[in-house]
């Protein structure tokens, strides 16, 4: 019996091939489930006791040499294939990996956050499903106030209290003032909802960034200076004008225009020939709002502002249709690359 094994060991040692199929057949013949080695292992129990030791040793030797043979044939075959260039030029550059890109809304949002965090503003967030108090009443928009008409609202529930999709991120300033003590410097980016017809210029879902600054002796000139800093950082344009306007939560209120210029045909088109573009609303926080949020208007004053991120992104990237932001067309999205 042991001689038979020895004969197999010789066969194993002599075996040579450079074909992958032959190596596999060899492996199956010796090491496979129904292979020679398993037959010998099964035979073990029938071997007389005094021969068991030699038999076992020989079988193990056969096993090891068969395994070693398979390994060495495989690795020499691989080296040969590599030498022949079967795997191609291994020094060639790798296939590019598609790493994706941020959405333009996120890029612009992050830029705005960066600009304001450089002057000490933190970032705050609030819920998209709001109650009447935070979205309207606390902001000096009591029930039946006509200014509520400025924002067509999606109501979720009207009884016992009004629950709605927030129409602006100004709701977050109320929450922030309720939960934090002055001085306050915060910006609140987020998604807002309005029951508006979808067109190239407006959508029922969009994004805003709200800003709030509350401290002692904050004045309108602090507001203006902050806005000039912001427009210079974001657009590289420092010429702005504040047009008197009305928001219930600020007094006085203003709309901010930046001077875009009239260099190109596009400048003419988007500024309707005036060179000026409206980019946000702002004002001094109305004392009633401070009171509603438990801040003493005799001790503290502050300013607030709010802007639409889509509008700013459309200006920065010259995008003509707001709907493109939500279609997730890769040909559109892949054009935006940013480290932010
Ligand atoms: N909430 C306003 C809107 O959605 C934007 C706004 C205007 C916010 C003036 C402000 C502000 O904080 O002071 O149209």
mmCIF file of C-alpha atoms and ligand atoms in Angstrom:
data_model
loop_
_atom_site.group_PDB
_atom_site.id
_atom_site.type_symbol
_atom_site.label_atom_id
_atom_site.label_comp_id
_atom_site.label_asym_id
_atom_site.label_seq_id
_atom_site.Cartn_x
_atom_site.Cartn_y
_atom_site.Cartn_z
ATOM 1 C CA UNK A 1 0.000 0.000 0.000
ATOM 2 C CA UNK A 2 2.745 2.396 0.982
ATOM 3 C CA UNK A 3 4.477 1.596 -2.298
ATOM 4 C CA UNK A 4 1.410 2.655 -4.158
ATOM 5 C CA UNK A 5 1.528 5.977 -2.344
ATOM 6 C CA UNK A 6 5.197 6.366 -3.134
ATOM 7 C CA UNK A 7 4.390 5.826 -6.799
ATOM 8 C CA UNK A 8 1.845 8.651 -6.613
ATOM 9 C CA UNK A 9 4.360 10.908 -4.919
ATOM 10 C CA UNK A 10 6.714 10.306 -7.825
ATOM 11 C CA UNK A 11 3.931 11.058 -10.245
ATOM 12 C CA UNK A 12 3.200 14.312 -8.437
ATOM 13 C CA UNK A 13 6.808 15.344 -8.418
ATOM 14 C CA UNK A 14 7.226 14.649 -12.078
ATOM 15 C CA UNK A 15 4.080 16.369 -13.155
ATOM 16 C CA UNK A 16 4.486 19.581 -15.097
ATOM 17 C CA UNK A 17 2.262 21.746 -17.285
ATOM 18 C CA UNK A 18 1.688 25.330 -18.320
ATOM 19 C CA UNK A 19 -2.024 25.002 -18.900
ATOM 20 C CA UNK A 20 -4.475 26.190 -16.286
ATOM 21 C CA UNK A 21 -6.955 23.400 -17.131
ATOM 22 C CA UNK A 22 -4.295 20.740 -16.553
ATOM 23 C CA UNK A 23 -3.429 22.177 -13.176
ATOM 24 C CA UNK A 24 -7.083 22.108 -12.226
ATOM 25 C CA UNK A 25 -7.512 18.524 -13.385
ATOM 26 C CA UNK A 26 -4.418 17.555 -11.450
ATOM 27 C CA UNK A 27 -5.812 19.238 -8.358
ATOM 28 C CA UNK A 28 -9.129 17.437 -8.696
ATOM 29 C CA UNK A 29 -7.417 14.095 -9.271
ATOM 30 C CA UNK A 30 -5.358 14.292 -6.087
ATOM 31 C CA UNK A 31 -6.986 16.822 -3.800
ATOM 32 C CA UNK A 32 -10.606 16.888 -4.955
ATOM 33 C CA UNK A 33 -13.508 15.524 -2.924
ATOM 34 C CA UNK A 34 -13.449 12.214 -4.776
ATOM 35 C CA UNK A 35 -9.704 12.382 -5.305
ATOM 36 C CA UNK A 36 -6.913 9.934 -4.573
ATOM 37 C CA UNK A 37 -6.035 11.449 -1.209
ATOM 38 C CA UNK A 38 -9.529 11.121 0.138
ATOM 39 C CA UNK A 39 -9.569 7.485 -0.966
ATOM 40 C CA UNK A 40 -6.413 6.891 1.055
ATOM 41 C CA UNK A 41 -7.830 8.691 4.084
ATOM 42 C CA UNK A 42 -10.923 6.486 3.866
ATOM 43 C CA UNK A 43 -8.672 3.455 3.598
ATOM 44 C CA UNK A 44 -6.873 4.356 6.817
ATOM 45 C CA UNK A 45 -9.248 2.455 9.081
ATOM 46 C CA UNK A 46 -8.569 -0.796 7.197
ATOM 47 C CA UNK A 47 -4.789 -0.579 7.512
ATOM 48 C CA UNK A 48 -3.342 -2.985 10.104
ATOM 49 C CA UNK A 49 -2.313 -1.181 13.251
ATOM 50 C CA UNK A 50 1.411 -1.757 12.923
ATOM 51 C CA UNK A 51 1.372 -0.180 9.431
ATOM 52 C CA UNK A 52 -0.770 2.787 10.348
ATOM 53 C CA UNK A 53 2.171 5.025 11.216
ATOM 54 C CA UNK A 54 4.031 4.568 7.941
ATOM 55 C CA UNK A 55 0.851 4.728 5.968
ATOM 56 C CA UNK A 56 -0.244 7.980 7.617
ATOM 57 C CA UNK A 57 3.138 9.552 7.064
ATOM 58 C CA UNK A 58 3.179 8.611 3.382
ATOM 59 C CA UNK A 59 -0.340 9.908 2.795
ATOM 60 C CA UNK A 60 0.529 13.235 4.423
ATOM 61 C CA UNK A 61 3.614 13.476 2.301
ATOM 62 C CA UNK A 62 1.535 12.891 -0.813
ATOM 63 C CA UNK A 63 -0.937 15.537 0.279
ATOM 64 C CA UNK A 64 1.735 18.127 0.952
ATOM 65 C CA UNK A 65 3.577 17.517 -2.264
ATOM 66 C CA UNK A 66 0.336 17.666 -4.299
ATOM 67 C CA UNK A 67 -0.599 20.975 -2.640
ATOM 68 C CA UNK A 68 2.882 22.392 -3.140
ATOM 69 C CA UNK A 69 2.829 21.320 -6.790
ATOM 70 C CA UNK A 70 -0.506 23.034 -7.465
ATOM 71 C CA UNK A 71 0.709 26.263 -5.814
ATOM 72 C CA UNK A 72 4.004 26.366 -7.624
ATOM 73 C CA UNK A 73 2.493 25.553 -11.035
ATOM 74 C CA UNK A 74 -0.118 28.245 -10.549
ATOM 75 C CA UNK A 75 2.330 30.913 -9.542
ATOM 76 C CA UNK A 76 4.769 30.152 -12.333
ATOM 77 C CA UNK A 77 1.893 30.243 -14.793
ATOM 78 C CA UNK A 78 0.876 33.679 -13.476
ATOM 79 C CA UNK A 79 4.398 35.019 -13.823
ATOM 80 C CA UNK A 80 4.500 33.708 -17.369
ATOM 81 C CA UNK A 81 1.201 35.366 -18.214
ATOM 82 C CA UNK A 82 2.409 38.638 -16.740
ATOM 83 C CA UNK A 83 5.642 38.446 -18.707
ATOM 84 C CA UNK A 84 3.630 37.929 -21.854
ATOM 85 C CA UNK A 85 1.657 41.076 -20.996
ATOM 86 C CA UNK A 86 -1.596 39.128 -20.702
ATOM 87 C CA UNK A 87 -2.728 41.504 -17.932
ATOM 88 C CA UNK A 88 -1.770 44.503 -20.047
ATOM 89 C CA UNK A 89 0.669 47.207 -19.036
ATOM 90 C CA UNK A 90 0.605 47.208 -15.265
ATOM 91 C CA UNK A 91 2.132 50.695 -15.103
ATOM 92 C CA UNK A 92 -0.727 52.298 -17.008
ATOM 93 C CA UNK A 93 -2.880 54.840 -15.133
ATOM 94 C CA UNK A 94 -5.942 53.341 -13.465
ATOM 95 C CA UNK A 95 -9.463 53.843 -14.739
ATOM 96 C CA UNK A 96 -10.832 57.109 -13.328
ATOM 97 C CA UNK A 97 -13.204 56.595 -10.406
ATOM 98 C CA UNK A 98 -16.424 58.549 -10.530
ATOM 99 C CA UNK A 99 -16.556 60.325 -7.188
ATOM 100 C CA UNK A 100 -19.709 62.322 -7.748
ATOM 101 C CA UNK A 101 -20.282 65.973 -6.973
ATOM 102 C CA UNK A 102 -22.211 68.087 -4.536
ATOM 103 C CA UNK A 103 -25.537 69.520 -5.552
ATOM 104 C CA UNK A 104 -25.239 73.201 -6.566
ATOM 105 C CA UNK A 105 -27.689 74.139 -3.801
ATOM 106 C CA UNK A 106 -25.398 72.503 -1.231
ATOM 107 C CA UNK A 107 -22.346 74.203 -2.715
ATOM 108 C CA UNK A 108 -23.902 77.666 -2.476
ATOM 109 C CA UNK A 109 -25.351 76.938 0.972
ATOM 110 C CA UNK A 110 -21.904 75.895 2.210
ATOM 111 C CA UNK A 111 -20.337 79.018 0.712
ATOM 112 C CA UNK A 112 -22.861 81.215 2.528
ATOM 113 C CA UNK A 113 -22.287 79.330 5.791
ATOM 114 C CA UNK A 114 -18.533 79.768 5.401
ATOM 115 C CA UNK A 115 -18.775 83.488 4.794
ATOM 116 C CA UNK A 116 -20.906 84.095 7.861
ATOM 117 C CA UNK A 117 -19.043 81.718 10.126
ATOM 118 C CA UNK A 118 -15.905 83.749 9.402
ATOM 119 C CA UNK A 119 -17.532 86.662 11.217
ATOM 120 C CA UNK A 120 -18.811 84.659 14.140
ATOM 121 C CA UNK A 121 -22.226 83.392 13.043
ATOM 122 C CA UNK A 122 -23.151 79.850 14.035
ATOM 123 C CA UNK A 123 -25.544 77.606 12.129
ATOM 124 C CA UNK A 124 -28.968 76.729 13.492
ATOM 125 C CA UNK A 125 -31.760 74.595 12.163
ATOM 126 C CA UNK A 126 -35.430 74.079 12.850
ATOM 127 C CA UNK A 127 -38.248 71.763 11.796
ATOM 128 C CA UNK A 128 -39.796 71.872 8.326
ATOM 129 C CA UNK A 129 -43.204 71.071 9.815
ATOM 130 C CA UNK A 130 -44.001 74.096 11.964
ATOM 131 C CA UNK A 131 -46.797 75.511 14.020
ATOM 132 C CA UNK A 132 -48.520 78.800 13.435
ATOM 133 C CA UNK A 133 -46.711 80.512 16.295
ATOM 134 C CA UNK A 134 -43.176 80.026 14.972
ATOM 135 C CA UNK A 135 -43.985 80.584 11.308
ATOM 136 C CA UNK A 136 -46.375 83.529 11.681
ATOM 137 C CA UNK A 137 -47.694 84.816 14.987
ATOM 138 C CA UNK A 138 -44.400 85.285 16.832
ATOM 139 C CA UNK A 139 -43.067 87.054 13.750
ATOM 140 C CA UNK A 140 -45.632 89.795 14.193
ATOM 141 C CA UNK A 141 -48.015 88.205 11.721
ATOM 142 C CA UNK A 142 -51.105 87.617 13.861
ATOM 143 C CA UNK A 143 -54.018 85.610 12.537
ATOM 144 C CA UNK A 144 -55.980 87.515 9.849
ATOM 145 C CA UNK A 145 -52.993 89.785 9.244
ATOM 146 C CA UNK A 146 -53.122 90.579 5.523
ATOM 147 C CA UNK A 147 -49.362 90.036 5.184
ATOM 148 C CA UNK A 148 -49.977 86.307 5.599
ATOM 149 C CA UNK A 149 -51.157 86.457 2.023
ATOM 150 C CA UNK A 150 -47.593 87.152 0.898
ATOM 151 C CA UNK A 151 -46.829 83.475 1.450
ATOM 152 C CA UNK A 152 -49.234 80.833 0.157
ATOM 153 C CA UNK A 153 -49.122 78.174 2.806
ATOM 154 C CA UNK A 154 -49.468 74.397 2.805
ATOM 155 C CA UNK A 155 -51.518 73.611 5.909
ATOM 156 C CA UNK A 156 -51.290 70.133 7.375
ATOM 157 C CA UNK A 157 -53.768 70.568 10.206
ATOM 158 C CA UNK A 158 -55.921 73.514 11.220
ATOM 159 C CA UNK A 159 -57.499 72.324 14.458
ATOM 160 C CA UNK A 160 -56.806 72.591 17.381
ATOM 161 C CA UNK A 161 -53.745 74.485 16.210
ATOM 162 C CA UNK A 162 -52.385 75.286 12.782
ATOM 163 C CA UNK A 163 -49.643 72.928 11.703
ATOM 164 C CA UNK A 164 -48.040 73.776 8.379
ATOM 165 C CA UNK A 165 -45.006 73.404 6.168
ATOM 166 C CA UNK A 166 -42.834 76.388 7.003
ATOM 167 C CA UNK A 167 -43.016 79.097 4.390
ATOM 168 C CA UNK A 168 -39.692 80.653 5.356
ATOM 169 C CA UNK A 169 -36.692 79.998 7.589
ATOM 170 C CA UNK A 170 -37.617 83.044 9.694
ATOM 171 C CA UNK A 171 -39.369 80.482 11.909
ATOM 172 C CA UNK A 172 -35.927 79.318 13.022
ATOM 173 C CA UNK A 173 -34.999 82.758 14.348
ATOM 174 C CA UNK A 174 -38.027 82.598 16.651
ATOM 175 C CA UNK A 175 -37.006 79.168 17.925
ATOM 176 C CA UNK A 176 -33.418 80.291 18.351
ATOM 177 C CA UNK A 177 -34.373 83.386 20.346
ATOM 178 C CA UNK A 178 -36.699 81.328 22.534
ATOM 179 C CA UNK A 179 -33.951 78.864 23.334
ATOM 180 C CA UNK A 180 -30.882 81.124 23.554
ATOM 181 C CA UNK A 181 -29.979 84.290 25.350
ATOM 182 C CA UNK A 182 -28.665 87.412 23.607
ATOM 183 C CA UNK A 183 -26.127 88.155 22.200
ATOM 184 C CA UNK A 184 -27.081 86.047 19.188
ATOM 185 C CA UNK A 185 -25.369 85.619 15.844
ATOM 186 C CA UNK A 186 -26.845 82.795 13.842
ATOM 187 C CA UNK A 187 -27.698 81.766 10.304
ATOM 188 C CA UNK A 188 -30.351 79.185 9.538
ATOM 189 C CA UNK A 189 -30.281 77.425 6.187
ATOM 190 C CA UNK A 190 -33.169 75.149 5.246
ATOM 191 C CA UNK A 191 -35.921 74.012 2.957
ATOM 192 C CA UNK A 192 -39.173 75.954 2.723
ATOM 193 C CA UNK A 193 -42.531 75.319 1.062
ATOM 194 C CA UNK A 194 -45.072 77.512 -0.660
ATOM 195 C CA UNK A 195 -48.225 76.680 -2.523
ATOM 196 C CA UNK A 196 -47.075 78.249 -5.765
ATOM 197 C CA UNK A 197 -47.329 77.258 -9.382
ATOM 198 C CA UNK A 198 -44.127 75.705 -10.643
ATOM 199 C CA UNK A 199 -42.427 77.692 -13.385
ATOM 200 C CA UNK A 200 -38.933 78.594 -14.551
ATOM 201 C CA UNK A 201 -38.782 81.277 -11.844
ATOM 202 C CA UNK A 202 -40.600 79.759 -8.874
ATOM 203 C CA UNK A 203 -41.130 76.411 -7.227
ATOM 204 C CA UNK A 204 -43.229 75.072 -4.369
ATOM 205 C CA UNK A 205 -40.090 73.805 -2.611
ATOM 206 C CA UNK A 206 -36.968 75.896 -2.328
ATOM 207 C CA UNK A 207 -34.205 76.836 0.113
ATOM 208 C CA UNK A 208 -33.477 79.897 2.181
ATOM 209 C CA UNK A 209 -30.835 81.163 4.529
ATOM 210 C CA UNK A 210 -31.990 83.311 7.404
ATOM 211 C CA UNK A 211 -29.611 85.517 9.373
ATOM 212 C CA UNK A 212 -30.094 86.986 12.841
ATOM 213 C CA UNK A 213 -27.905 89.286 14.919
ATOM 214 C CA UNK A 214 -29.061 90.448 18.362
ATOM 215 C CA UNK A 215 -26.927 92.446 20.776
ATOM 216 C CA UNK A 216 -26.797 95.755 22.602
ATOM 217 C CA UNK A 217 -26.623 98.801 20.330
ATOM 218 C CA UNK A 218 -26.933 96.972 17.016
ATOM 219 C CA UNK A 219 -27.875 99.499 14.378
ATOM 220 C CA UNK A 220 -28.823 99.693 10.731
ATOM 221 C CA UNK A 221 -25.246 100.530 9.777
ATOM 222 C CA UNK A 222 -24.083 97.197 11.248
ATOM 223 C CA UNK A 223 -26.631 95.532 8.994
ATOM 224 C CA UNK A 224 -25.450 97.380 5.914
ATOM 225 C CA UNK A 225 -21.785 96.707 6.645
ATOM 226 C CA UNK A 226 -22.483 92.994 7.152
ATOM 227 C CA UNK A 227 -24.325 92.852 3.832
ATOM 228 C CA UNK A 228 -21.511 94.607 1.990
ATOM 229 C CA UNK A 229 -19.059 92.125 3.481
ATOM 230 C CA UNK A 230 -21.303 89.277 2.351
ATOM 231 C CA UNK A 231 -21.855 90.414 -1.241
ATOM 232 C CA UNK A 232 -18.145 91.161 -1.651
ATOM 233 C CA UNK A 233 -17.214 87.691 -0.442
ATOM 234 C CA UNK A 234 -19.823 85.809 -2.444
ATOM 235 C CA UNK A 235 -20.109 87.779 -5.675
ATOM 236 C CA UNK A 236 -16.999 89.944 -5.593
ATOM 237 C CA UNK A 237 -19.346 92.927 -5.773
ATOM 238 C CA UNK A 238 -19.531 95.540 -3.038
ATOM 239 C CA UNK A 239 -21.960 98.056 -4.510
ATOM 240 C CA UNK A 240 -25.370 97.510 -2.920
ATOM 241 C CA UNK A 241 -28.459 99.553 -2.262
ATOM 242 C CA UNK A 242 -31.173 99.137 0.345
ATOM 243 C CA UNK A 243 -34.648 99.825 -0.982
ATOM 244 C CA UNK A 244 -37.333 100.539 1.621
ATOM 245 C CA UNK A 245 -39.775 97.636 1.843
ATOM 246 C CA UNK A 246 -42.139 95.938 4.240
ATOM 247 C CA UNK A 247 -41.841 92.769 6.300
ATOM 248 C CA UNK A 248 -43.969 92.374 9.415
ATOM 249 C CA UNK A 249 -41.025 91.060 11.452
ATOM 250 C CA UNK A 250 -38.651 93.935 10.750
ATOM 251 C CA UNK A 251 -38.949 97.690 11.161
ATOM 252 C CA UNK A 252 -37.586 99.389 9.179
ATOM 253 C CA UNK A 253 -37.402 96.792 6.396
ATOM 254 C CA UNK A 254 -35.476 96.850 3.154
ATOM 255 C CA UNK A 255 -34.819 94.895 0.038
ATOM 256 C CA UNK A 256 -31.165 94.465 -0.894
ATOM 257 C CA UNK A 257 -30.067 95.016 -4.494
ATOM 258 C CA UNK A 258 -26.532 94.482 -5.719
ATOM 259 C CA UNK A 259 -25.063 96.289 -8.664
ATOM 260 C CA UNK A 260 -24.408 93.467 -11.111
ATOM 261 C CA UNK A 261 -23.216 95.684 -13.938
ATOM 262 C CA UNK A 262 -24.134 95.997 -17.585
ATOM 263 C CA UNK A 263 -21.103 94.520 -19.275
ATOM 264 C CA UNK A 264 -22.708 91.667 -21.187
ATOM 265 C CA UNK A 265 -25.945 90.903 -22.923
ATOM 266 C CA UNK A 266 -26.820 88.520 -20.079
ATOM 267 C CA UNK A 267 -26.295 91.352 -17.565
ATOM 268 C CA UNK A 268 -28.827 93.381 -19.536
ATOM 269 C CA UNK A 269 -31.287 90.530 -19.611
ATOM 270 C CA UNK A 270 -31.153 89.492 -15.966
ATOM 271 C CA UNK A 271 -31.148 93.050 -14.616
ATOM 272 C CA UNK A 272 -33.791 94.160 -17.111
ATOM 273 C CA UNK A 273 -31.401 96.818 -18.321
ATOM 274 C CA UNK A 274 -30.955 98.469 -14.906
ATOM 275 C CA UNK A 275 -27.731 96.781 -13.768
ATOM 276 C CA UNK A 276 -29.357 96.130 -10.357
ATOM 277 C CA UNK A 277 -30.472 92.773 -8.968
ATOM 278 C CA UNK A 278 -32.561 92.071 -5.902
ATOM 279 C CA UNK A 279 -30.986 89.385 -3.729
ATOM 280 C CA UNK A 280 -32.618 89.420 -0.296
ATOM 281 C CA UNK A 281 -34.851 91.010 2.308
ATOM 282 C CA UNK A 282 -33.651 92.462 5.588
ATOM 283 C CA UNK A 283 -34.368 94.880 8.387
ATOM 284 C CA UNK A 284 -34.124 95.688 12.083
ATOM 285 C CA UNK A 285 -35.935 93.054 14.143
ATOM 286 C CA UNK A 286 -39.314 94.458 15.170
ATOM 287 C CA UNK A 287 -39.515 95.052 18.947
ATOM 288 C CA UNK A 288 -42.731 92.987 19.007
ATOM 289 C CA UNK A 289 -40.805 89.970 17.708
ATOM 290 C CA UNK A 290 -38.146 90.389 20.396
ATOM 291 C CA UNK A 291 -40.884 90.603 23.033
ATOM 292 C CA UNK A 292 -42.594 87.486 21.688
ATOM 293 C CA UNK A 293 -39.325 85.652 22.117
ATOM 294 C CA UNK A 294 -38.629 86.922 25.651
ATOM 295 C CA UNK A 295 -35.897 89.369 24.693
ATOM 296 C CA UNK A 296 -36.167 92.857 26.161
ATOM 297 C CA UNK A 297 -36.330 95.323 23.240
ATOM 298 C CA UNK A 298 -35.211 98.148 25.549
ATOM 299 C CA UNK A 299 -31.945 96.367 26.199
ATOM 300 C CA UNK A 300 -31.340 94.656 22.868
ATOM 301 C CA UNK A 301 -31.729 95.453 19.205
ATOM 302 C CA UNK A 302 -30.877 93.401 16.185
ATOM 303 C CA UNK A 303 -31.063 92.864 12.484
ATOM 304 C CA UNK A 304 -32.279 89.979 10.349
ATOM 305 C CA UNK A 305 -32.094 89.038 6.717
ATOM 306 C CA UNK A 306 -33.347 86.251 4.512
ATOM 307 C CA UNK A 307 -32.386 85.067 1.055
ATOM 308 C CA UNK A 308 -33.294 82.311 -1.389
ATOM 309 C CA UNK A 309 -30.441 79.926 -2.142
ATOM 310 C CA UNK A 310 -31.802 78.950 -5.570
ATOM 311 C CA UNK A 311 -31.914 82.568 -6.626
ATOM 312 C CA UNK A 312 -28.291 83.116 -5.601
ATOM 313 C CA UNK A 313 -27.177 79.875 -7.264
ATOM 314 C CA UNK A 314 -28.985 80.882 -10.458
ATOM 315 C CA UNK A 315 -27.088 84.156 -10.461
ATOM 316 C CA UNK A 316 -23.714 82.643 -9.653
ATOM 317 C CA UNK A 317 -23.964 79.864 -12.220
ATOM 318 C CA UNK A 318 -26.218 81.628 -14.728
ATOM 319 C CA UNK A 319 -28.922 78.971 -14.528
ATOM 320 C CA UNK A 320 -32.070 80.008 -16.350
ATOM 321 C CA UNK A 321 -34.641 77.598 -14.910
ATOM 322 C CA UNK A 322 -35.204 76.814 -11.207
ATOM 323 C CA UNK A 323 -36.711 73.404 -12.050
ATOM 324 C CA UNK A 324 -33.279 72.109 -13.066
ATOM 325 C CA UNK A 325 -32.265 71.951 -9.395
ATOM 326 C CA UNK A 326 -34.837 69.261 -8.675
ATOM 327 C CA UNK A 327 -34.728 67.119 -11.803
ATOM 328 C CA UNK A 328 -31.521 65.312 -10.826
ATOM 329 C CA UNK A 329 -30.329 65.182 -14.406
ATOM 330 C CA UNK A 330 -26.717 64.019 -14.171
ATOM 331 C CA UNK A 331 -25.735 66.076 -17.220
ATOM 332 C CA UNK A 332 -26.677 69.147 -15.168
ATOM 333 C CA UNK A 333 -25.370 68.015 -11.779
ATOM 334 C CA UNK A 334 -21.984 66.848 -13.056
ATOM 335 C CA UNK A 335 -21.115 70.391 -14.088
ATOM 336 C CA UNK A 336 -20.706 71.486 -10.475
ATOM 337 C CA UNK A 337 -17.479 70.702 -8.714
ATOM 338 C CA UNK A 338 -16.468 72.180 -5.434
ATOM 339 C CA UNK A 339 -14.236 71.567 -2.474
ATOM 340 C CA UNK A 340 -16.932 72.922 -0.133
HETATM 341 N N1 LIG B 1 -38.865 85.663 5.425
HETATM 342 C C1 LIG B 1 -38.775 86.497 4.250
HETATM 343 C C2 LIG B 1 -39.317 85.741 3.062
HETATM 344 O O1 LIG B 1 -39.391 84.552 3.099
HETATM 345 C C3 LIG B 1 -37.352 86.878 3.997
HETATM 346 C C4 LIG B 1 -36.855 87.851 5.015
HETATM 347 C C5 LIG B 1 -37.020 89.201 4.816
HETATM 348 C C6 LIG B 1 -36.273 87.400 6.172
HETATM 349 C C7 LIG B 1 -36.551 90.101 5.747
HETATM 350 C C8 LIG B 1 -35.806 88.302 7.137
HETATM 351 C C9 LIG B 1 -35.965 89.667 6.883
HETATM 352 O O2 LIG B 1 -35.229 87.920 8.277
HETATM 353 O O3 LIG B 1 -35.511 90.531 7.812
HETATM 354 O O4 LIG B 1 -39.644 86.352 2.084
#
